[in-house]
PDB file of C-alpha atoms in Angstrom:
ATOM      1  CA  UNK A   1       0.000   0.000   0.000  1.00  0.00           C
ATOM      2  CA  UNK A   2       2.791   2.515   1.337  1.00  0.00           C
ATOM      3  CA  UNK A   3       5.385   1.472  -1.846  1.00  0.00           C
ATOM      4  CA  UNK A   4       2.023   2.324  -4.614  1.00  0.00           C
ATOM      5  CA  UNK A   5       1.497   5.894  -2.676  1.00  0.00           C
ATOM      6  CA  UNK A   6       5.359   6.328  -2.594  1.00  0.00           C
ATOM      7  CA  UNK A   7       5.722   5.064  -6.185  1.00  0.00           C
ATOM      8  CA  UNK A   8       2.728   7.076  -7.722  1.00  0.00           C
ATOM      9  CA  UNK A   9       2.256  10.356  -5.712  1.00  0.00           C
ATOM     10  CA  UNK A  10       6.045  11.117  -5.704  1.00  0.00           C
ATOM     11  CA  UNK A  11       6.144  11.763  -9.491  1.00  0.00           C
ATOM     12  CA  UNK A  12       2.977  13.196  -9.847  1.00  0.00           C
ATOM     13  CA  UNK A  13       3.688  15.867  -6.629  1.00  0.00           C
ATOM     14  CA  UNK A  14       6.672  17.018  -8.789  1.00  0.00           C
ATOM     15  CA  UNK A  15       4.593  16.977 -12.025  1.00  0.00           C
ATOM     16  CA  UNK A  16       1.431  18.885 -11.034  1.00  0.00           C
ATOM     17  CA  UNK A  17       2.668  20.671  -7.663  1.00  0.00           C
ATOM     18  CA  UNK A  18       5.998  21.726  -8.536  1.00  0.00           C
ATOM     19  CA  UNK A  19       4.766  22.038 -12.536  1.00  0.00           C
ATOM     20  CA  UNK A  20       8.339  19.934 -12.789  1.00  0.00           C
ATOM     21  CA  UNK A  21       9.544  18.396 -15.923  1.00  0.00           C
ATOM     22  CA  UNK A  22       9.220  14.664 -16.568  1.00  0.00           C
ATOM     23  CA  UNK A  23      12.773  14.229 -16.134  1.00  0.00           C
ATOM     24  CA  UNK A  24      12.644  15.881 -12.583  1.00  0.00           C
ATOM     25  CA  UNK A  25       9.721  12.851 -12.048  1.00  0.00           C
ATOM     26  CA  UNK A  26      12.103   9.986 -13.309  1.00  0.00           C
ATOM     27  CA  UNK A  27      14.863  11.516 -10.625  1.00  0.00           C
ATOM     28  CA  UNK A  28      12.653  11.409  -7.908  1.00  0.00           C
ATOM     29  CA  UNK A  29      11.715   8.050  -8.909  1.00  0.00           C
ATOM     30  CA  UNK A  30      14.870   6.566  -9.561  1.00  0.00           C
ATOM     31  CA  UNK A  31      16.027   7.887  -6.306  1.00  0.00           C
ATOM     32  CA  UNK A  32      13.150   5.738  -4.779  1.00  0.00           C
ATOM     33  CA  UNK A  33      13.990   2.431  -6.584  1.00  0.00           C
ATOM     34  CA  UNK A  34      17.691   2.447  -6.307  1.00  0.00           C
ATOM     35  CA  UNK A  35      16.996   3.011  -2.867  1.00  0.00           C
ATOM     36  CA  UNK A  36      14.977   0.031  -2.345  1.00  0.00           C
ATOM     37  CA  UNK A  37      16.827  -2.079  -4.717  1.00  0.00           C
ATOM     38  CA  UNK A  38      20.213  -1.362  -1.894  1.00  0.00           C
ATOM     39  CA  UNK A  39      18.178  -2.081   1.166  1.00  0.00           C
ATOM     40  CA  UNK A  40      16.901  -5.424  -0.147  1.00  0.00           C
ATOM     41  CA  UNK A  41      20.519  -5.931  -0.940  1.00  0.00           C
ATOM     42  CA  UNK A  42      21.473  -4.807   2.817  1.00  0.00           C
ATOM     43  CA  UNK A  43      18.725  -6.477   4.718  1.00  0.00           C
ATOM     44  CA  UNK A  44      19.729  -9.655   3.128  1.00  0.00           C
ATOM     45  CA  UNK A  45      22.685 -10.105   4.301  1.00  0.00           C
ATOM     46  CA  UNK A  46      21.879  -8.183   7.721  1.00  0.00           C
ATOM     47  CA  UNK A  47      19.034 -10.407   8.574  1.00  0.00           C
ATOM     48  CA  UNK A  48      21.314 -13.298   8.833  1.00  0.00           C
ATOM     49  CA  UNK A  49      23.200 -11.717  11.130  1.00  0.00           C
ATOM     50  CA  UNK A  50      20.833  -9.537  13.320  1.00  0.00           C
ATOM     51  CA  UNK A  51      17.292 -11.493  12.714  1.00  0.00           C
ATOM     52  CA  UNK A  52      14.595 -10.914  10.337  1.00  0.00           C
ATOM     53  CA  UNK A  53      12.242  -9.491  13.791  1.00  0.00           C
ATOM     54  CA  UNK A  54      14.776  -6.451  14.539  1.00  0.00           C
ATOM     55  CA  UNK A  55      15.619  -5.739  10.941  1.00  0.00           C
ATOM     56  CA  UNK A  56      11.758  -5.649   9.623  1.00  0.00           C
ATOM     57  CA  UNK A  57      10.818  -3.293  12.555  1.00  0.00           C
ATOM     58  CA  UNK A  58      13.449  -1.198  11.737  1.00  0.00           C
ATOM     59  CA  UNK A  59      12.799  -0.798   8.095  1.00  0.00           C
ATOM     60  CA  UNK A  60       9.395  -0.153   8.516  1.00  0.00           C
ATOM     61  CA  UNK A  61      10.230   2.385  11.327  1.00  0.00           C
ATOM     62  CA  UNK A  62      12.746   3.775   8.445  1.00  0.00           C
ATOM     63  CA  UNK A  63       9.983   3.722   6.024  1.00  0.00           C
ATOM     64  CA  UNK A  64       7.257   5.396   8.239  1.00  0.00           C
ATOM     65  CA  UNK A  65      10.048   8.277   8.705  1.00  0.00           C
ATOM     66  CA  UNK A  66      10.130   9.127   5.032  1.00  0.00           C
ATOM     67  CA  UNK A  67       6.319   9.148   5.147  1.00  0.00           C
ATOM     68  CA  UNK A  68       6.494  11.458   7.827  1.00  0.00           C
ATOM     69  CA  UNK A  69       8.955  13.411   5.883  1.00  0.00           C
ATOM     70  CA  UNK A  70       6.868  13.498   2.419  1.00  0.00           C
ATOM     71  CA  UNK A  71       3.655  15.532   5.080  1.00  0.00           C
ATOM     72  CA  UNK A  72       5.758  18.201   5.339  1.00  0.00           C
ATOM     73  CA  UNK A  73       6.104  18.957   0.865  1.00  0.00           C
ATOM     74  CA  UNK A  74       4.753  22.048  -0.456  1.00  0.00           C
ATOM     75  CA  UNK A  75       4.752  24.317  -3.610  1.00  0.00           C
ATOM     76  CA  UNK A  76       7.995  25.976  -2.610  1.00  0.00           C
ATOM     77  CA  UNK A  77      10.189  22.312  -1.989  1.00  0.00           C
ATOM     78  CA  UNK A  78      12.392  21.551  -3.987  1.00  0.00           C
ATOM     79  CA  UNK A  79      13.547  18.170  -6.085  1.00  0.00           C
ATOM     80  CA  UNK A  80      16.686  17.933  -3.483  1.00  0.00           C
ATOM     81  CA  UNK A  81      14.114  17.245  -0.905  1.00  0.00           C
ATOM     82  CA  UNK A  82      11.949  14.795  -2.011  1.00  0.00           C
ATOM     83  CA  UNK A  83      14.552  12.495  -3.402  1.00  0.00           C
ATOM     84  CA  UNK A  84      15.866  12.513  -0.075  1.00  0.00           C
ATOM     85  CA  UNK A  85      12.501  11.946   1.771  1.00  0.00           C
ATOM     86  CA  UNK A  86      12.048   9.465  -1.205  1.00  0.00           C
ATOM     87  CA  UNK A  87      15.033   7.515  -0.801  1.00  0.00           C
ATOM     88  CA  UNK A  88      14.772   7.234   3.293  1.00  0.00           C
ATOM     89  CA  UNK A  89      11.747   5.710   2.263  1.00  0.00           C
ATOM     90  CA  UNK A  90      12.437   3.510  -0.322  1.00  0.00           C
ATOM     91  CA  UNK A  91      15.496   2.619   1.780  1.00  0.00           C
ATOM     92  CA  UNK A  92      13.520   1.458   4.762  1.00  0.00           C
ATOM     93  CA  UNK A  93      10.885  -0.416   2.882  1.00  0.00           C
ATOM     94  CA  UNK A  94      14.058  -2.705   0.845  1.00  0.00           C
ATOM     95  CA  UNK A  95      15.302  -3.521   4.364  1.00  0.00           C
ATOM     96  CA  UNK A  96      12.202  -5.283   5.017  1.00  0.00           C
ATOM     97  CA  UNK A  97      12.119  -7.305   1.796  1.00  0.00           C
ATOM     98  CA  UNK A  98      14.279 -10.201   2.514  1.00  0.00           C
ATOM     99  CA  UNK A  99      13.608 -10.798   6.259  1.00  0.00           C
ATOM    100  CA  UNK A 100       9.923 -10.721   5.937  1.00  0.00           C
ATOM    101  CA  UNK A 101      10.129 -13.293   2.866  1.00  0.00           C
ATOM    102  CA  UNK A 102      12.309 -15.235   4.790  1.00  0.00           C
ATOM    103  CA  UNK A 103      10.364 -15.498   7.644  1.00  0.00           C
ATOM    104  CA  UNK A 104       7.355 -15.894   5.864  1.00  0.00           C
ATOM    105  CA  UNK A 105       8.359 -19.068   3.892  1.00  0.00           C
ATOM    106  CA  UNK A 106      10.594 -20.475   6.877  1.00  0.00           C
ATOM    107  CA  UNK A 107       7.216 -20.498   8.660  1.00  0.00           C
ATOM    108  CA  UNK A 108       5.169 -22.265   6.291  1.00  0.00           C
ATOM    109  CA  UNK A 109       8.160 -24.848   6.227  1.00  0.00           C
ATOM    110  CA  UNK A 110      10.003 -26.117   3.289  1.00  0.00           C
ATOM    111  CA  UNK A 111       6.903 -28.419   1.947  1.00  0.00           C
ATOM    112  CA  UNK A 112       5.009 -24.888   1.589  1.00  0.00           C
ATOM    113  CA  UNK A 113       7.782 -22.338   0.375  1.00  0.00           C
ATOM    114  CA  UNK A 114       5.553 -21.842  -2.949  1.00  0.00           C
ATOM    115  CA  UNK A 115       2.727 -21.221  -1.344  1.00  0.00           C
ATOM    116  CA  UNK A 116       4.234 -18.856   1.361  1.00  0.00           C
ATOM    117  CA  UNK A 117       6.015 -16.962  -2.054  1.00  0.00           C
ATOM    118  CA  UNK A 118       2.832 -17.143  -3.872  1.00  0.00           C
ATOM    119  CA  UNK A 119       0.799 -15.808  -0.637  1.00  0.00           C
ATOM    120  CA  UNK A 120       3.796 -12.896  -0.410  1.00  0.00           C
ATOM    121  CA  UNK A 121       2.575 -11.563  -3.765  1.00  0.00           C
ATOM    122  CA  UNK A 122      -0.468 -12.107  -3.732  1.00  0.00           C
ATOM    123  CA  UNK A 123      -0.685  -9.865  -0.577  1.00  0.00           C
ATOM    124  CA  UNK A 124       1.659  -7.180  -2.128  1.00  0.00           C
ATOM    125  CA  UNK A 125      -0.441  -7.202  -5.231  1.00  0.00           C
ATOM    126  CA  UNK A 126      -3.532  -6.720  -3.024  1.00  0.00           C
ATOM    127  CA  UNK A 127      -1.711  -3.567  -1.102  1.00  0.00           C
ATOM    128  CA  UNK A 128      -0.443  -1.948  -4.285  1.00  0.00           C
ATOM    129  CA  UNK A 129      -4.029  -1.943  -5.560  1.00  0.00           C
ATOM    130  CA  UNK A 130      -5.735  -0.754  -2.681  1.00  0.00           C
ATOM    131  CA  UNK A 131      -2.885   1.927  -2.975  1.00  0.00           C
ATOM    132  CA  UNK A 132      -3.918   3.134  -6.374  1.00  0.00           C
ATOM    133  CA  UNK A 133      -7.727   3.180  -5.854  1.00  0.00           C
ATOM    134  CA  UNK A 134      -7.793   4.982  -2.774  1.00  0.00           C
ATOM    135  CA  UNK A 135      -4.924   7.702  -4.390  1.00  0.00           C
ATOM    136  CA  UNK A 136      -7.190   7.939  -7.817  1.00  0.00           C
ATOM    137  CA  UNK A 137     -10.478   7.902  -6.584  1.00  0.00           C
ATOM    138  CA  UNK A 138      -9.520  10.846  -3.781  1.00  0.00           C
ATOM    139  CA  UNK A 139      -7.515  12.501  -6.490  1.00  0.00           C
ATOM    140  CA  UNK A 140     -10.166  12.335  -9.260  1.00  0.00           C
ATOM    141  CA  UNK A 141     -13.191  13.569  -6.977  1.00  0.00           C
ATOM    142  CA  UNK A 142     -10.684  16.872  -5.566  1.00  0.00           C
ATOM    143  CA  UNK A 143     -10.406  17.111  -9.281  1.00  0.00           C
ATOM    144  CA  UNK A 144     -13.703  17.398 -10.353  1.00  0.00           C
ATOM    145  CA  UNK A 145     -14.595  19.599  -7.194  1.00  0.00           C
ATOM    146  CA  UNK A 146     -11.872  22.210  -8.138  1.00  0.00           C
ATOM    147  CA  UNK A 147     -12.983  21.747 -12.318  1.00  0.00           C
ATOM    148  CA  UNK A 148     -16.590  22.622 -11.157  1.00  0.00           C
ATOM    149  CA  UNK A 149     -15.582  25.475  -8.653  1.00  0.00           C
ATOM    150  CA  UNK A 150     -13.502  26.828 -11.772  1.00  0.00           C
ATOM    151  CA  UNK A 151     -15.863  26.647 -14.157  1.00  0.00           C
ATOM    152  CA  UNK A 152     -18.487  28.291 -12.172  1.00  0.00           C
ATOM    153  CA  UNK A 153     -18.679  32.230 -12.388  1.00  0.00           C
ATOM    154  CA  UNK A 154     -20.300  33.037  -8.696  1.00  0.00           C
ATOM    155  CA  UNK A 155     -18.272  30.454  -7.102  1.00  0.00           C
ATOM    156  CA  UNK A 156     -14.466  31.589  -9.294  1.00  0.00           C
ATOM    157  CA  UNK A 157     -16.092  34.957  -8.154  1.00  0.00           C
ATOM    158  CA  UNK A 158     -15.872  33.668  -4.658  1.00  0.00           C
ATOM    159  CA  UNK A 159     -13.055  32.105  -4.932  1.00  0.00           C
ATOM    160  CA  UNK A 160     -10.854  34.997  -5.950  1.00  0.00           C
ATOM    161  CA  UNK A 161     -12.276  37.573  -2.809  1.00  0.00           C
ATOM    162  CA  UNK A 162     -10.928  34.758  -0.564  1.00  0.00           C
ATOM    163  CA  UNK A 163      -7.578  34.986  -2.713  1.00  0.00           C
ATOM    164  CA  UNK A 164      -7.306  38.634  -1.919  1.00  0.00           C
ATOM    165  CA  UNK A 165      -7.653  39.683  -5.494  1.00  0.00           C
ATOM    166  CA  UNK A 166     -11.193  40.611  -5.936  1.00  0.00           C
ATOM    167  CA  UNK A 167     -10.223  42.676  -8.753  1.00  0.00           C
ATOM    168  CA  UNK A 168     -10.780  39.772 -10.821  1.00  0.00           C
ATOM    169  CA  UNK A 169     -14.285  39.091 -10.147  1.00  0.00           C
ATOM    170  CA  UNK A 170     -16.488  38.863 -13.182  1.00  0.00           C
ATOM    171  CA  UNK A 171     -12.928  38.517 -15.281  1.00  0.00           C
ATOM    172  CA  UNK A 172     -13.257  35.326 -17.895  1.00  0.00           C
ATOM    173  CA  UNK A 173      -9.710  32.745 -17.463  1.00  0.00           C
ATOM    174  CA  UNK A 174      -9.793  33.201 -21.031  1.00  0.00           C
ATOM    175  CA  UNK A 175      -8.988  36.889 -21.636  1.00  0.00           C
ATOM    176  CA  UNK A 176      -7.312  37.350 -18.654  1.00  0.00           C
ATOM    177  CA  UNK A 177      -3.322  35.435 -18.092  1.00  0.00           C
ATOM    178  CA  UNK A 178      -3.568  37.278 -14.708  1.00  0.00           C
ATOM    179  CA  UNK A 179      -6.640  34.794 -13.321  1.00  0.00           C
ATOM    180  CA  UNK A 180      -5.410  32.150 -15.278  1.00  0.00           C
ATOM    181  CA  UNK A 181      -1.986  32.161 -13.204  1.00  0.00           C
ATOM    182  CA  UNK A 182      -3.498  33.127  -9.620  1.00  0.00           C
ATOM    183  CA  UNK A 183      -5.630  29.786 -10.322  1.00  0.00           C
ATOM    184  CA  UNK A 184      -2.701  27.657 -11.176  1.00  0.00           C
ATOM    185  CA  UNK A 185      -1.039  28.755  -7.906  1.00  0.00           C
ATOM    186  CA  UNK A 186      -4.397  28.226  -6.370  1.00  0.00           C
ATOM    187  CA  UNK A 187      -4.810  24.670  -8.134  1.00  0.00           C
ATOM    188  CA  UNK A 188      -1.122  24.167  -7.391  1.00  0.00           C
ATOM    189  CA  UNK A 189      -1.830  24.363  -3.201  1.00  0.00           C
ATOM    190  CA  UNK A 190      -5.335  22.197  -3.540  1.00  0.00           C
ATOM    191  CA  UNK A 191      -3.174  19.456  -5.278  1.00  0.00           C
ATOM    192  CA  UNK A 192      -0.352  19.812  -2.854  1.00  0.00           C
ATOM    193  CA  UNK A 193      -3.113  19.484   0.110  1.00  0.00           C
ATOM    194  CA  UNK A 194      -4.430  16.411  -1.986  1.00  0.00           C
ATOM    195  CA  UNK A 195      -0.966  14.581  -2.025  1.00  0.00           C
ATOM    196  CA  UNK A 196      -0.519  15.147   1.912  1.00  0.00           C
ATOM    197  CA  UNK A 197      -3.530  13.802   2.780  1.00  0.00           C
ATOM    198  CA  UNK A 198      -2.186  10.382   0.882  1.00  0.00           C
ATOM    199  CA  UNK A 199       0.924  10.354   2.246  1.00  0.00           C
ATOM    200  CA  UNK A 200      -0.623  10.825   5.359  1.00  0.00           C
ATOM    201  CA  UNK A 201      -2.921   8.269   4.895  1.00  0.00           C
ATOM    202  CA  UNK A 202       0.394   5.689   4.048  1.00  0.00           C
ATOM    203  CA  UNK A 203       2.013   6.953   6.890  1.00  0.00           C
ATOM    204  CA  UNK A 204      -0.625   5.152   9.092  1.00  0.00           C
ATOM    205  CA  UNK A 205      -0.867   2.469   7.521  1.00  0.00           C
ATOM    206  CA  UNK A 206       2.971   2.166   7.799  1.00  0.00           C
ATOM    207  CA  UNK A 207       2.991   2.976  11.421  1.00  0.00           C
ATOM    208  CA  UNK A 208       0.301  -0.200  11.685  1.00  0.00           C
ATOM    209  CA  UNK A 209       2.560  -2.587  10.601  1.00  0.00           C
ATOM    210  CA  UNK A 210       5.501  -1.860  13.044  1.00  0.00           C
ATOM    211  CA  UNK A 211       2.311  -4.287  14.897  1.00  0.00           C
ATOM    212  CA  UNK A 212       2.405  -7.676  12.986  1.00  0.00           C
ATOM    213  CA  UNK A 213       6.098  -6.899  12.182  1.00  0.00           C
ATOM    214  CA  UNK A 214       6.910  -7.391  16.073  1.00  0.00           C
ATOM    215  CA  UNK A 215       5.655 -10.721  15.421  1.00  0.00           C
ATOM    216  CA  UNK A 216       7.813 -11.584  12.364  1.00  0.00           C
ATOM    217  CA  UNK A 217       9.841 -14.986  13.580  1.00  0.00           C
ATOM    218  CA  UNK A 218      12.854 -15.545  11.420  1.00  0.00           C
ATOM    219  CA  UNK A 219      15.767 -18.070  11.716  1.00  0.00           C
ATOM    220  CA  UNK A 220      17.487 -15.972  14.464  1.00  0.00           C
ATOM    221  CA  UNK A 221      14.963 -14.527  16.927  1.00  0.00           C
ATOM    222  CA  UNK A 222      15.595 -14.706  20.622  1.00  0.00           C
ATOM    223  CA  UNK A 223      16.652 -18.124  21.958  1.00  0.00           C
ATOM    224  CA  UNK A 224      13.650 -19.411  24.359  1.00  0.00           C
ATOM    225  CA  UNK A 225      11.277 -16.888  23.701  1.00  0.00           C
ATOM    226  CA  UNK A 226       8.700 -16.085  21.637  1.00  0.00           C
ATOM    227  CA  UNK A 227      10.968 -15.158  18.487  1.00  0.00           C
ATOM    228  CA  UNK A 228      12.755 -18.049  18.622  1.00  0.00           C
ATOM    229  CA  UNK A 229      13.393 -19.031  15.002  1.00  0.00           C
ATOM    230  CA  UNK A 230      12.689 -22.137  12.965  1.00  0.00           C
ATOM    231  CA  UNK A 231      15.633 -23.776  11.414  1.00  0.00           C
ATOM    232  CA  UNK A 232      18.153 -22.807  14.240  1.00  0.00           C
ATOM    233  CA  UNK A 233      18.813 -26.245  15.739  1.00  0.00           C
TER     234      UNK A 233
END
């Protein structure tokens, strides 16, 4: 859920906040991946030395913190920014790649490793699409909100007093570049509000699964309690 909100409202804040171009997107994206790609890399070979328990919880933790970050994006960031609230995050959520696949199929036991793999995905799958609908369907109804608001004379007329420019009342967007730009900006800030509220939305649902990720019970949990691994001996 968090890595289709990370993955999708990333690009598009730099696209239709920061009116960046699409190579500005890619960075931002790129940052994310490569970021995820070395903490997959790094909690694989850390959670056979630390324990897939510890190293999950901290990569979610990780993860949640470049969540947090992302609330805190506005018209005025800049790129520098969110690749760097995009790569804490990306970093965090590789760490918990491996352990929580390891656990997972050293759970189900070696007669059930495809089925514990399959269930992995599966699950993922689930989370990324959940992700998407929830970002497009409160993206596309603050769209058509602000396209109706716009396209309405009394309330653009309304809209613009509260602006501080009532100047522009009665003005048509078309004949004026004036209106057109103080809408932008205006447009700009609705879509930045927009964004937040997703990321803010991820960020809980990141924060949740600190939860079942205190349960995770890899090959090296905590001799004689409840961690204790499968597979140790």
């Amino acid at each position: 859920y968090t890595l289709a909100t990370a993955i999708v409202g990333g690009p598009v804040f730099v696209n239709r906040v920061l009116n960046g171009p699409a190579q500005s997107s890619a960075t931002a994206l790129t940052a994310l991946t490569l970021a995820i790609a070395v903490g997959a890399v790094v909690g694989g070979v850390a959670s056979g030395l630390v324990g897939e328990r510890p190293l999950t919880l901290a990569g979610a933790a990780i993860a949640a913190v470049g969540l947090w970050l992302a609330l805190g994006w506005g018209t005025e960031t800049g790129l520098d920014r969110l690749v760097r609230d995009m790569a804490i995050y990306g970093a965090g959520f590789g760490l918990t790649v491996s352990p929580r696949a390891m656990a997972a199929v050293e759970a189900a036991g070696r007669s059930a490793y495809g089925v514990a793999s399959a269930m992995l995905q599966i699950t993922r799958t689930l989370g990324m699409s959940v992700g998407l609908a929830l970002l497009t369907s409160i993206g596309q109804n603050r769209i058509d909100e602000l396209s109706a608001l716009i396209n309405d004379p009394a309330q653009r007329d309304a809209l613009v007093v509260d602006l501080g420019r009532p100047e522009y009342r009665g003005v048509d967007p078309a004949t004026s570049l004036g209106l057109v730009d103080l809408l932008e900006m205006w447009s700009r800030d609705q879509a930045s509000d927009v964004l937040r509220l997703i990321f803010a939305i991820a960020l809980v649902v990141g924060l949740a699964t600190l939860v079942p990720a205190w349960f995770v019970r890899g090959r090296r949990g905590p001799r004689g309690g409840e961690g204790a691994g499968q597979g140790t001996g």
